[in-house]
PDB file of N, CA and C and ligand atoms in Angstrom:
ATOM      1  N   MET K   1       0.725  -1.023  -0.108  1.00  0.00           N
ATOM      2  CA  MET K   1       0.190  -0.100  -0.059  1.00  0.00           C
ATOM      3  C   MET K   1       1.040   1.316   0.054  1.00  0.00           C
ATOM      4  N   PRO K   2       0.650   2.044  -0.927  1.00  0.00           N
ATOM      5  CA  PRO K   2       1.459   3.616  -0.883  1.00  0.00           C
ATOM      6  C   PRO K   2       1.245   4.345   0.481  1.00  0.00           C
ATOM      7  N   ASN K   3       2.495   4.835   0.851  1.00  0.00           N
ATOM      8  CA  ASN K   3       2.562   5.760   1.935  1.00  0.00           C
ATOM      9  C   ASN K   3       2.634   7.013   1.522  1.00  0.00           C
ATOM     10  N   ILE K   4       1.945   7.853   2.553  1.00  0.00           N
ATOM     11  CA  ILE K   4       1.900   9.390   2.246  1.00  0.00           C
ATOM     12  C   ILE K   4       2.485   9.934   3.628  1.00  0.00           C
ATOM     13  N   THR K   5       3.306  10.947   3.452  1.00  0.00           N
ATOM     14  CA  THR K   5       3.669  11.665   4.662  1.00  0.00           C
ATOM     15  C   THR K   5       3.071  12.994   4.576  1.00  0.00           C
ATOM     16  N   TYR K   6       2.627  13.473   5.814  1.00  0.00           N
ATOM     17  CA  TYR K   6       2.117  14.750   6.071  1.00  0.00           C
ATOM     18  C   TYR K   6       2.888  15.446   7.145  1.00  0.00           C
ATOM     19  N   ILE K   7       3.001  16.728   6.688  1.00  0.00           N
ATOM     20  CA  ILE K   7       3.789  17.547   7.667  1.00  0.00           C
ATOM     21  C   ILE K   7       3.117  18.852   8.189  1.00  0.00           C
ATOM     22  N   GLU K   8       2.828  18.717   9.424  1.00  0.00           N
ATOM     23  CA  GLU K   8       2.052  19.715   9.802  1.00  0.00           C
ATOM     24  C   GLU K   8       2.822  21.190   9.804  1.00  0.00           C
ATOM     25  N   ASP K   9       2.324  22.279  10.270  1.00  0.00           N
ATOM     26  CA  ASP K   9       2.919  23.604  10.065  1.00  0.00           C
ATOM     27  C   ASP K   9       3.875  23.679  11.279  1.00  0.00           C
ATOM     28  N   ASP K  10       3.523  22.971  12.380  1.00  0.00           N
ATOM     29  CA  ASP K  10       4.264  22.878  13.389  1.00  0.00           C
ATOM     30  C   ASP K  10       5.219  21.768  13.535  1.00  0.00           C
ATOM     31  N   GLY K  11       5.598  21.467  12.399  1.00  0.00           N
ATOM     32  CA  GLY K  11       6.579  20.281  12.241  1.00  0.00           C
ATOM     33  C   GLY K  11       6.105  18.972  12.532  1.00  0.00           C
ATOM     34  N   GLY K  12       5.235  18.705  13.253  1.00  0.00           N
ATOM     35  CA  GLY K  12       4.520  17.292  13.199  1.00  0.00           C
ATOM     36  C   GLY K  12       4.638  16.499  11.927  1.00  0.00           C
ATOM     37  N   THR K  13       5.203  15.432  11.888  1.00  0.00           N
ATOM     38  CA  THR K  13       5.298  14.549  10.853  1.00  0.00           C
ATOM     39  C   THR K  13       4.780  13.068  11.005  1.00  0.00           C
ATOM     40  N   PHE K  14       3.706  12.912   9.964  1.00  0.00           N
ATOM     41  CA  PHE K  14       2.911  11.550  10.173  1.00  0.00           C
ATOM     42  C   PHE K  14       3.076  10.888   8.912  1.00  0.00           C
ATOM     43  N   THR K  15       3.448   9.687   8.796  1.00  0.00           N
ATOM     44  CA  THR K  15       3.498   8.788   7.596  1.00  0.00           C
ATOM     45  C   THR K  15       2.521   7.603   7.738  1.00  0.00           C
ATOM     46  N   HIS K  16       1.590   7.628   6.689  1.00  0.00           N
ATOM     47  CA  HIS K  16       0.421   6.543   6.769  1.00  0.00           C
ATOM     48  C   HIS K  16       0.300   5.883   5.556  1.00  0.00           C
ATOM     49  N   ASP K  17      -0.008   4.592   5.597  1.00  0.00           N
ATOM     50  CA  ASP K  17      -0.400   3.773   4.439  1.00  0.00           C
ATOM     51  C   ASP K  17      -1.841   4.137   3.851  1.00  0.00           C
ATOM     52  N   VAL K  18      -1.894   4.529   2.788  1.00  0.00           N
ATOM     53  CA  VAL K  18      -3.366   5.162   2.149  1.00  0.00           C
ATOM     54  C   VAL K  18      -3.486   3.995   1.056  1.00  0.00           C
ATOM     55  N   PRO K  19      -4.845   3.586   0.907  1.00  0.00           N
ATOM     56  CA  PRO K  19      -5.158   2.489  -0.190  1.00  0.00           C
ATOM     57  C   PRO K  19      -5.075   3.366  -1.572  1.00  0.00           C
ATOM     58  N   ILE K  20      -4.549   2.528  -2.643  1.00  0.00           N
ATOM     59  CA  ILE K  20      -4.641   3.015  -3.889  1.00  0.00           C
ATOM     60  C   ILE K  20      -6.427   3.334  -4.269  1.00  0.00           C
ATOM     61  N   GLY K  21      -6.464   4.584  -4.863  1.00  0.00           N
ATOM     62  CA  GLY K  21      -7.696   4.993  -5.196  1.00  0.00           C
ATOM     63  C   GLY K  21      -8.410   5.691  -4.160  1.00  0.00           C
ATOM     64  N   ASN K  22      -7.957   6.003  -3.286  1.00  0.00           N
ATOM     65  CA  ASN K  22      -8.431   6.885  -2.010  1.00  0.00           C
ATOM     66  C   ASN K  22      -7.499   8.130  -2.572  1.00  0.00           C
ATOM     67  N   SER K  23      -8.246   9.286  -1.913  1.00  0.00           N
ATOM     68  CA  SER K  23      -7.434  10.591  -2.042  1.00  0.00           C
ATOM     69  C   SER K  23      -6.485  10.770  -0.755  1.00  0.00           C
ATOM     70  N   VAL K  24      -5.508  11.712  -1.207  1.00  0.00           N
ATOM     71  CA  VAL K  24      -4.781  12.115   0.042  1.00  0.00           C
ATOM     72  C   VAL K  24      -5.461  12.641   1.146  1.00  0.00           C
ATOM     73  N   MET K  25      -6.404  13.267   0.800  1.00  0.00           N
ATOM     74  CA  MET K  25      -7.311  13.812   2.000  1.00  0.00           C
ATOM     75  C   MET K  25      -7.587  12.748   2.964  1.00  0.00           C
ATOM     76  N   GLU K  26      -8.412  11.806   1.906  1.00  0.00           N
ATOM     77  CA  GLU K  26      -9.063  10.683   2.922  1.00  0.00           C
ATOM     78  C   GLU K  26      -7.731   9.867   3.673  1.00  0.00           C
ATOM     79  N   GLY K  27      -6.780   9.898   3.206  1.00  0.00           N
ATOM     80  CA  GLY K  27      -5.650   9.298   4.002  1.00  0.00           C
ATOM     81  C   GLY K  27      -5.601   9.812   5.189  1.00  0.00           C
ATOM     82  N   ALA K  28      -5.494  11.435   5.291  1.00  0.00           N
ATOM     83  CA  ALA K  28      -5.247  12.181   6.626  1.00  0.00           C
ATOM     84  C   ALA K  28      -6.412  12.017   7.349  1.00  0.00           C
ATOM     85  N   ILE K  29      -7.663  12.155   6.904  1.00  0.00           N
ATOM     86  CA  ILE K  29      -8.901  12.018   7.565  1.00  0.00           C
ATOM     87  C   ILE K  29      -8.922  10.592   8.432  1.00  0.00           C
ATOM     88  N   ASP K  30      -8.679   9.628   7.477  1.00  0.00           N
ATOM     89  CA  ASP K  30      -8.788   8.247   8.138  1.00  0.00           C
ATOM     90  C   ASP K  30      -7.692   8.071   9.209  1.00  0.00           C
ATOM     91  N   ASN K  31      -6.774   8.848   9.293  1.00  0.00           N
ATOM     92  CA  ASN K  31      -5.571   8.511  10.118  1.00  0.00           C
ATOM     93  C   ASN K  31      -5.516   9.537  11.263  1.00  0.00           C
ATOM     94  N   GLY K  32      -6.369  10.650  11.255  1.00  0.00           N
ATOM     95  CA  GLY K  32      -6.320  11.456  12.254  1.00  0.00           C
ATOM     96  C   GLY K  32      -5.270  12.653  12.177  1.00  0.00           C
ATOM     97  N   VAL K  33      -5.038  12.752  10.813  1.00  0.00           N
ATOM     98  CA  VAL K  33      -4.180  14.145  10.700  1.00  0.00           C
ATOM     99  C   VAL K  33      -5.018  15.305  10.740  1.00  0.00           C
ATOM    100  N   GLU K  34      -4.470  16.382  11.692  1.00  0.00           N
ATOM    101  CA  GLU K  34      -5.458  17.168  12.301  1.00  0.00           C
ATOM    102  C   GLU K  34      -5.196  18.516  11.254  1.00  0.00           C
ATOM    103  N   GLY K  35      -4.334  18.743  10.488  1.00  0.00           N
ATOM    104  CA  GLY K  35      -4.180  19.750   9.844  1.00  0.00           C
ATOM    105  C   GLY K  35      -4.935  19.534   8.494  1.00  0.00           C
ATOM    106  N   ILE K  36      -5.793  18.588   8.545  1.00  0.00           N
ATOM    107  CA  ILE K  36      -6.669  18.708   7.220  1.00  0.00           C
ATOM    108  C   ILE K  36      -8.137  18.477   7.599  1.00  0.00           C
ATOM    109  N   VAL K  37      -8.793  19.425   7.300  1.00  0.00           N
ATOM    110  CA  VAL K  37     -10.193  19.595   8.024  1.00  0.00           C
ATOM    111  C   VAL K  37     -11.205  18.916   7.082  1.00  0.00           C
ATOM    112  N   ALA K  38     -11.212  19.185   5.564  1.00  0.00           N
ATOM    113  CA  ALA K  38     -12.256  18.492   4.595  1.00  0.00           C
ATOM    114  C   ALA K  38     -13.832  18.609   5.021  1.00  0.00           C
ATOM    115  N   ALA K  39     -13.748  19.875   5.271  1.00  0.00           N
ATOM    116  CA  ALA K  39     -15.324  20.234   5.721  1.00  0.00           C
ATOM    117  C   ALA K  39     -16.373  19.583   4.691  1.00  0.00           C
ATOM    118  N   CYS K  40     -16.108  19.708   3.460  1.00  0.00           N
ATOM    119  CA  CYS K  40     -16.988  19.200   2.215  1.00  0.00           C
ATOM    120  C   CYS K  40     -16.983  17.920   1.831  1.00  0.00           C
ATOM    121  N   GLY K  41     -16.231  17.150   2.657  1.00  0.00           N
ATOM    122  CA  GLY K  41     -15.909  15.647   2.375  1.00  0.00           C
ATOM    123  C   GLY K  41     -15.366  15.420   1.140  1.00  0.00           C
ATOM    124  N   GLY K  42     -14.977  16.000   0.335  1.00  0.00           N
ATOM    125  CA  GLY K  42     -14.235  15.961  -0.940  1.00  0.00           C
ATOM    126  C   GLY K  42     -14.868  16.336  -2.148  1.00  0.00           C
ATOM    127  N   CYS K  43     -15.973  17.249  -1.970  1.00  0.00           N
ATOM    128  CA  CYS K  43     -16.561  17.526  -3.159  1.00  0.00           C
ATOM    129  C   CYS K  43     -16.200  18.883  -3.877  1.00  0.00           C
ATOM    130  N   MET K  44     -14.826  19.316  -3.213  1.00  0.00           N
ATOM    131  CA  MET K  44     -14.348  20.467  -3.911  1.00  0.00           C
ATOM    132  C   MET K  44     -14.992  21.821  -3.702  1.00  0.00           C
ATOM    133  N   SER K  45     -15.577  21.964  -2.625  1.00  0.00           N
ATOM    134  CA  SER K  45     -16.164  23.295  -2.529  1.00  0.00           C
ATOM    135  C   SER K  45     -15.711  23.870  -1.154  1.00  0.00           C
ATOM    136  N   CYS K  46     -14.680  23.368  -0.461  1.00  0.00           N
ATOM    137  CA  CYS K  46     -14.332  24.064   0.915  1.00  0.00           C
ATOM    138  C   CYS K  46     -13.030  24.636   0.929  1.00  0.00           C
ATOM    139  N   ALA K  47     -11.869  23.946   0.338  1.00  0.00           N
ATOM    140  CA  ALA K  47     -10.587  24.558   0.256  1.00  0.00           C
ATOM    141  C   ALA K  47      -9.874  23.799   1.389  1.00  0.00           C
ATOM    142  N   SER K  48     -10.658  23.335   2.568  1.00  0.00           N
ATOM    143  CA  SER K  48     -10.115  22.986   3.917  1.00  0.00           C
ATOM    144  C   SER K  48      -9.254  21.742   3.820  1.00  0.00           C
ATOM    145  N   CYS K  49      -8.821  21.175   2.735  1.00  0.00           N
ATOM    146  CA  CYS K  49      -8.008  20.054   2.640  1.00  0.00           C
ATOM    147  C   CYS K  49      -6.795  20.684   1.852  1.00  0.00           C
ATOM    148  N   HIS K  50      -6.722  21.819   2.013  1.00  0.00           N
ATOM    149  CA  HIS K  50      -5.446  22.338   1.141  1.00  0.00           C
ATOM    150  C   HIS K  50      -4.002  21.965   1.798  1.00  0.00           C
ATOM    151  N   CYS K  51      -3.054  21.726   0.878  1.00  0.00           N
ATOM    152  CA  CYS K  51      -1.724  21.127   1.081  1.00  0.00           C
ATOM    153  C   CYS K  51      -0.870  21.780  -0.100  1.00  0.00           C
ATOM    154  N   TYR K  52       0.427  21.615   0.312  1.00  0.00           N
ATOM    155  CA  TYR K  52       1.448  22.107  -0.656  1.00  0.00           C
ATOM    156  C   TYR K  52       2.346  20.812  -0.780  1.00  0.00           C
ATOM    157  N   ILE K  53       2.545  20.754  -2.227  1.00  0.00           N
ATOM    158  CA  ILE K  53       3.333  19.662  -2.832  1.00  0.00           C
ATOM    159  C   ILE K  53       4.734  19.809  -2.503  1.00  0.00           C
ATOM    160  N   GLU K  54       5.729  19.024  -2.112  1.00  0.00           N
ATOM    161  CA  GLU K  54       7.039  19.091  -2.092  1.00  0.00           C
ATOM    162  C   GLU K  54       7.457  19.387  -3.641  1.00  0.00           C
ATOM    163  N   PRO K  55       8.506  20.081  -3.770  1.00  0.00           N
ATOM    164  CA  PRO K  55       9.037  20.307  -5.287  1.00  0.00           C
ATOM    165  C   PRO K  55       9.508  19.268  -6.193  1.00  0.00           C
ATOM    166  N   ALA K  56       9.927  18.093  -5.318  1.00  0.00           N
ATOM    167  CA  ALA K  56      10.294  16.900  -5.844  1.00  0.00           C
ATOM    168  C   ALA K  56       9.330  16.195  -6.467  1.00  0.00           C
ATOM    169  N   TRP K  57       8.040  16.261  -5.917  1.00  0.00           N
ATOM    170  CA  TRP K  57       6.815  15.547  -6.266  1.00  0.00           C
ATOM    171  C   TRP K  57       5.994  16.293  -7.226  1.00  0.00           C
ATOM    172  N   GLN K  58       6.131  17.543  -7.511  1.00  0.00           N
ATOM    173  CA  GLN K  58       5.319  18.395  -8.216  1.00  0.00           C
ATOM    174  C   GLN K  58       4.820  17.784  -9.730  1.00  0.00           C
ATOM    175  N   ALA K  59       5.923  17.144 -10.474  1.00  0.00           N
ATOM    176  CA  ALA K  59       5.619  16.744 -11.711  1.00  0.00           C
ATOM    177  C   ALA K  59       4.875  15.494 -11.589  1.00  0.00           C
ATOM    178  N   ARG K  60       4.988  14.635 -10.771  1.00  0.00           N
ATOM    179  CA  ARG K  60       4.445  13.519 -10.545  1.00  0.00           C
ATOM    180  C   ARG K  60       2.831  13.921 -10.307  1.00  0.00           C
ATOM    181  N   VAL K  61       2.595  14.730  -9.240  1.00  0.00           N
ATOM    182  CA  VAL K  61       1.397  15.042  -8.845  1.00  0.00           C
ATOM    183  C   VAL K  61       0.754  15.766 -10.047  1.00  0.00           C
ATOM    184  N   GLY K  62       1.212  16.654 -10.297  1.00  0.00           N
ATOM    185  CA  GLY K  62       0.460  17.480 -11.531  1.00  0.00           C
ATOM    186  C   GLY K  62      -0.118  18.674 -11.123  1.00  0.00           C
ATOM    187  N   LEU K  63      -0.574  19.549 -12.056  1.00  0.00           N
ATOM    188  CA  LEU K  63      -1.288  20.792 -11.524  1.00  0.00           C
ATOM    189  C   LEU K  63      -2.683  20.708 -11.323  1.00  0.00           C
ATOM    190  N   PRO K  64      -3.265  21.609 -10.585  1.00  0.00           N
ATOM    191  CA  PRO K  64      -4.944  21.527 -10.396  1.00  0.00           C
ATOM    192  C   PRO K  64      -5.699  21.874 -11.613  1.00  0.00           C
ATOM    193  N   SER K  65      -6.790  21.017 -11.648  1.00  0.00           N
ATOM    194  CA  SER K  65      -7.695  21.666 -12.708  1.00  0.00           C
ATOM    195  C   SER K  65      -8.105  23.026 -12.680  1.00  0.00           C
ATOM    196  N   GLU K  66      -8.839  23.629 -13.453  1.00  0.00           N
ATOM    197  CA  GLU K  66      -9.402  24.784 -13.527  1.00  0.00           C
ATOM    198  C   GLU K  66     -10.161  24.902 -12.575  1.00  0.00           C
ATOM    199  N   ASP K  67     -11.182  24.012 -12.199  1.00  0.00           N
ATOM    200  CA  ASP K  67     -12.086  24.085 -11.033  1.00  0.00           C
ATOM    201  C   ASP K  67     -11.441  24.223  -9.855  1.00  0.00           C
ATOM    202  N   GLU K  68     -10.507  23.342  -9.510  1.00  0.00           N
ATOM    203  CA  GLU K  68      -9.684  23.244  -8.446  1.00  0.00           C
ATOM    204  C   GLU K  68      -9.119  24.500  -8.255  1.00  0.00           C
ATOM    205  N   ASP K  69      -8.430  25.068  -9.259  1.00  0.00           N
ATOM    206  CA  ASP K  69      -7.491  26.079  -9.080  1.00  0.00           C
ATOM    207  C   ASP K  69      -8.664  27.480  -8.643  1.00  0.00           C
ATOM    208  N   ASP K  70     -10.021  27.519  -9.229  1.00  0.00           N
ATOM    209  CA  ASP K  70     -10.772  28.400  -8.639  1.00  0.00           C
ATOM    210  C   ASP K  70     -11.022  28.246  -7.228  1.00  0.00           C
ATOM    211  N   VAL K  71     -11.358  27.225  -6.491  1.00  0.00           N
ATOM    212  CA  VAL K  71     -11.562  26.763  -5.099  1.00  0.00           C
ATOM    213  C   VAL K  71     -10.270  27.169  -4.438  1.00  0.00           C
ATOM    214  N   LEU K  72      -9.096  26.960  -4.908  1.00  0.00           N
ATOM    215  CA  LEU K  72      -7.794  27.225  -4.244  1.00  0.00           C
ATOM    216  C   LEU K  72      -7.759  28.622  -4.000  1.00  0.00           C
ATOM    217  N   ASP K  73      -8.364  29.457  -4.741  1.00  0.00           N
ATOM    218  CA  ASP K  73      -8.360  30.915  -4.947  1.00  0.00           C
ATOM    219  C   ASP K  73      -8.891  31.528  -3.114  1.00  0.00           C
ATOM    220  N   SER K  74      -9.724  30.538  -2.665  1.00  0.00           N
ATOM    221  CA  SER K  74     -10.284  30.686  -1.371  1.00  0.00           C
ATOM    222  C   SER K  74      -9.513  30.509  -0.218  1.00  0.00           C
ATOM    223  N   ALA K  75      -8.506  29.770  -0.558  1.00  0.00           N
ATOM    224  CA  ALA K  75      -7.533  29.238   0.506  1.00  0.00           C
ATOM    225  C   ALA K  75      -6.418  30.517   1.071  1.00  0.00           C
ATOM    226  N   GLN K  76      -6.614  30.798   2.336  1.00  0.00           N
ATOM    227  CA  GLN K  76      -5.874  31.873   2.808  1.00  0.00           C
ATOM    228  C   GLN K  76      -4.536  31.945   2.702  1.00  0.00           C
ATOM    229  N   TYR K  77      -3.685  30.857   2.627  1.00  0.00           N
ATOM    230  CA  TYR K  77      -2.202  30.673   2.417  1.00  0.00           C
ATOM    231  C   TYR K  77      -1.799  29.923   1.046  1.00  0.00           C
ATOM    232  N   ARG K  78      -2.333  30.404   0.049  1.00  0.00           N
ATOM    233  CA  ARG K  78      -2.260  29.770  -1.069  1.00  0.00           C
ATOM    234  C   ARG K  78      -0.779  29.912  -1.549  1.00  0.00           C
ATOM    235  N   GLN K  79      -0.356  29.125  -2.248  1.00  0.00           N
ATOM    236  CA  GLN K  79       1.060  29.117  -2.727  1.00  0.00           C
ATOM    237  C   GLN K  79       1.067  28.475  -4.011  1.00  0.00           C
ATOM    238  N   THR K  80       2.453  28.832  -4.908  1.00  0.00           N
ATOM    239  CA  THR K  80       2.476  28.248  -6.203  1.00  0.00           C
ATOM    240  C   THR K  80       2.337  26.721  -6.270  1.00  0.00           C
ATOM    241  N   ASN K  81       2.623  25.970  -5.067  1.00  0.00           N
ATOM    242  CA  ASN K  81       2.625  24.467  -5.189  1.00  0.00           C
ATOM    243  C   ASN K  81       1.463  24.060  -4.272  1.00  0.00           C
ATOM    244  N   SER K  82       0.390  25.055  -4.366  1.00  0.00           N
ATOM    245  CA  SER K  82      -0.785  24.591  -3.608  1.00  0.00           C
ATOM    246  C   SER K  82      -1.707  23.615  -4.254  1.00  0.00           C
ATOM    247  N   ARG K  83      -2.379  22.668  -3.630  1.00  0.00           N
ATOM    248  CA  ARG K  83      -3.253  21.486  -4.107  1.00  0.00           C
ATOM    249  C   ARG K  83      -4.458  21.035  -3.125  1.00  0.00           C
ATOM    250  N   LEU K  84      -5.436  20.725  -3.544  1.00  0.00           N
ATOM    251  CA  LEU K  84      -6.516  20.408  -2.781  1.00  0.00           C
ATOM    252  C   LEU K  84      -6.214  18.901  -2.657  1.00  0.00           C
ATOM    253  N   SER K  85      -6.080  18.328  -1.535  1.00  0.00           N
ATOM    254  CA  SER K  85      -5.583  17.003  -1.227  1.00  0.00           C
ATOM    255  C   SER K  85      -6.774  15.974  -1.555  1.00  0.00           C
ATOM    256  N   CYS K  86      -7.939  16.660  -1.714  1.00  0.00           N
ATOM    257  CA  CYS K  86      -8.921  15.861  -1.965  1.00  0.00           C
ATOM    258  C   CYS K  86      -9.142  15.518  -3.541  1.00  0.00           C
ATOM    259  N   GLN K  87      -8.417  16.139  -4.180  1.00  0.00           N
ATOM    260  CA  GLN K  87      -8.366  16.046  -5.516  1.00  0.00           C
ATOM    261  C   GLN K  87      -7.085  15.180  -6.005  1.00  0.00           C
ATOM    262  N   ILE K  88      -6.332  14.777  -5.176  1.00  0.00           N
ATOM    263  CA  ILE K  88      -5.089  13.873  -5.609  1.00  0.00           C
ATOM    264  C   ILE K  88      -5.474  12.367  -5.055  1.00  0.00           C
ATOM    265  N   GLU K  89      -5.551  11.674  -6.114  1.00  0.00           N
ATOM    266  CA  GLU K  89      -5.714  10.167  -6.026  1.00  0.00           C
ATOM    267  C   GLU K  89      -4.413   9.621  -5.772  1.00  0.00           C
ATOM    268  N   VAL K  90      -4.624   8.702  -4.702  1.00  0.00           N
ATOM    269  CA  VAL K  90      -3.363   7.865  -4.291  1.00  0.00           C
ATOM    270  C   VAL K  90      -3.197   6.869  -5.159  1.00  0.00           C
ATOM    271  N   THR K  91      -1.900   6.944  -5.954  1.00  0.00           N
ATOM    272  CA  THR K  91      -1.578   5.718  -6.842  1.00  0.00           C
ATOM    273  C   THR K  91      -0.262   5.053  -6.423  1.00  0.00           C
ATOM    274  N   LYS K  92       0.027   3.740  -7.066  1.00  0.00           N
ATOM    275  CA  LYS K  92       1.364   3.174  -6.633  1.00  0.00           C
ATOM    276  C   LYS K  92       2.557   4.100  -6.822  1.00  0.00           C
ATOM    277  N   GLN K  93       2.464   5.035  -8.149  1.00  0.00           N
ATOM    278  CA  GLN K  93       3.304   6.087  -8.186  1.00  0.00           C
ATOM    279  C   GLN K  93       3.585   7.200  -7.267  1.00  0.00           C
ATOM    280  N   LEU K  94       2.608   7.232  -6.418  1.00  0.00           N
ATOM    281  CA  LEU K  94       2.789   8.315  -5.536  1.00  0.00           C
ATOM    282  C   LEU K  94       3.135   7.873  -3.893  1.00  0.00           C
ATOM    283  N   SER K  95       3.497   6.614  -3.892  1.00  0.00           N
ATOM    284  CA  SER K  95       4.034   6.097  -2.598  1.00  0.00           C
ATOM    285  C   SER K  95       5.197   6.832  -2.270  1.00  0.00           C
ATOM    286  N   GLY K  96       5.307   7.403  -1.214  1.00  0.00           N
ATOM    287  CA  GLY K  96       6.253   8.285  -0.503  1.00  0.00           C
ATOM    288  C   GLY K  96       6.113   9.693  -0.605  1.00  0.00           C
ATOM    289  N   LEU K  97       5.087  10.011  -1.417  1.00  0.00           N
ATOM    290  CA  LEU K  97       4.712  11.637  -1.256  1.00  0.00           C
ATOM    291  C   LEU K  97       4.672  12.145  -0.176  1.00  0.00           C
ATOM    292  N   THR K  98       5.153  13.384  -0.240  1.00  0.00           N
ATOM    293  CA  THR K  98       5.217  14.276   1.137  1.00  0.00           C
ATOM    294  C   THR K  98       4.405  15.378   0.969  1.00  0.00           C
ATOM    295  N   VAL K  99       3.443  15.781   1.621  1.00  0.00           N
ATOM    296  CA  VAL K  99       2.765  17.123   1.483  1.00  0.00           C
ATOM    297  C   VAL K  99       3.041  17.882   2.835  1.00  0.00           C
ATOM    298  N   ARG K 100       2.929  19.098   2.777  1.00  0.00           N
ATOM    299  CA  ARG K 100       3.043  19.929   3.896  1.00  0.00           C
ATOM    300  C   ARG K 100       1.723  20.642   3.932  1.00  0.00           C
ATOM    301  N   LEU K 101       1.302  21.097   5.298  1.00  0.00           N
ATOM    302  CA  LEU K 101       0.088  21.582   5.792  1.00  0.00           C
ATOM    303  C   LEU K 101       0.158  23.123   6.009  1.00  0.00           C
ATOM    304  N   PRO K 102      -1.098  23.789   5.634  1.00  0.00           N
ATOM    305  CA  PRO K 102      -0.757  25.141   6.051  1.00  0.00           C
ATOM    306  C   PRO K 102      -1.005  25.428   7.362  1.00  0.00           C
ATOM    307  N   LYS K 103      -0.759  26.614   8.067  1.00  0.00           N
ATOM    308  CA  LYS K 103      -0.801  26.776   9.565  1.00  0.00           C
ATOM    309  C   LYS K 103      -2.209  26.680   9.997  1.00  0.00           C
ATOM    310  N   ASN K 104      -3.317  26.931   8.988  1.00  0.00           N
ATOM    311  CA  ASN K 104      -4.676  26.637   9.288  1.00  0.00           C
ATOM    312  C   ASN K 104      -5.373  26.549   7.931  1.00  0.00           C
ATOM    313  N   GLN K 105      -6.598  26.131   8.145  1.00  0.00           N
ATOM    314  CA  GLN K 105      -7.439  25.810   6.986  1.00  0.00           C
ATOM    315  C   GLN K 105      -8.465  26.819   6.909  1.00  0.00           C
ATOM    316  N   CYS K 106      -8.597  28.057   7.476  1.00  0.00           N
ATOM    317  CA  CYS K 106      -9.376  29.089   7.080  1.00  0.00           C
ATOM    318  C   CYS K 106      -9.510  29.699   5.803  1.00  0.00           C
TER     319      CYS K 106
HETATM  320 FE1  LIG E 201     -13.225  20.353   0.554  1.00  0.00          FE
HETATM  321 FE2  LIG E 201     -11.434  19.175  -0.652  1.00  0.00          FE
HETATM  322  S1  LIG E 201     -12.550  18.326   0.955  1.00  0.00           S
HETATM  323  S2  LIG E 201     -12.298  20.914  -1.257  1.00  0.00           S
END
């Protein structure tokens, strides 16, 4: 099973196995990673699953869709490497992915 590493803003680092086909957001919620809220449950309307993709992973993860980009505009701490974790499907190729989380999801 692929593993995903979540790094909270305070440096707390958590690595969890996430089933293929689940989202990076689901991997966080299922394992109690507090830096991801996911208020809309993954229907891409809240931006509270915001994360940052480490530079080494950006090509493999890819860019946000136009719709995701619009939702990301509502994230307070958006950066050039921002993604919505509910829109990143876990695949075998993403095993070892590291995402950083913003200081809050407001
Ligand atoms: Fe709401 Fe991702 S969980 S936009």
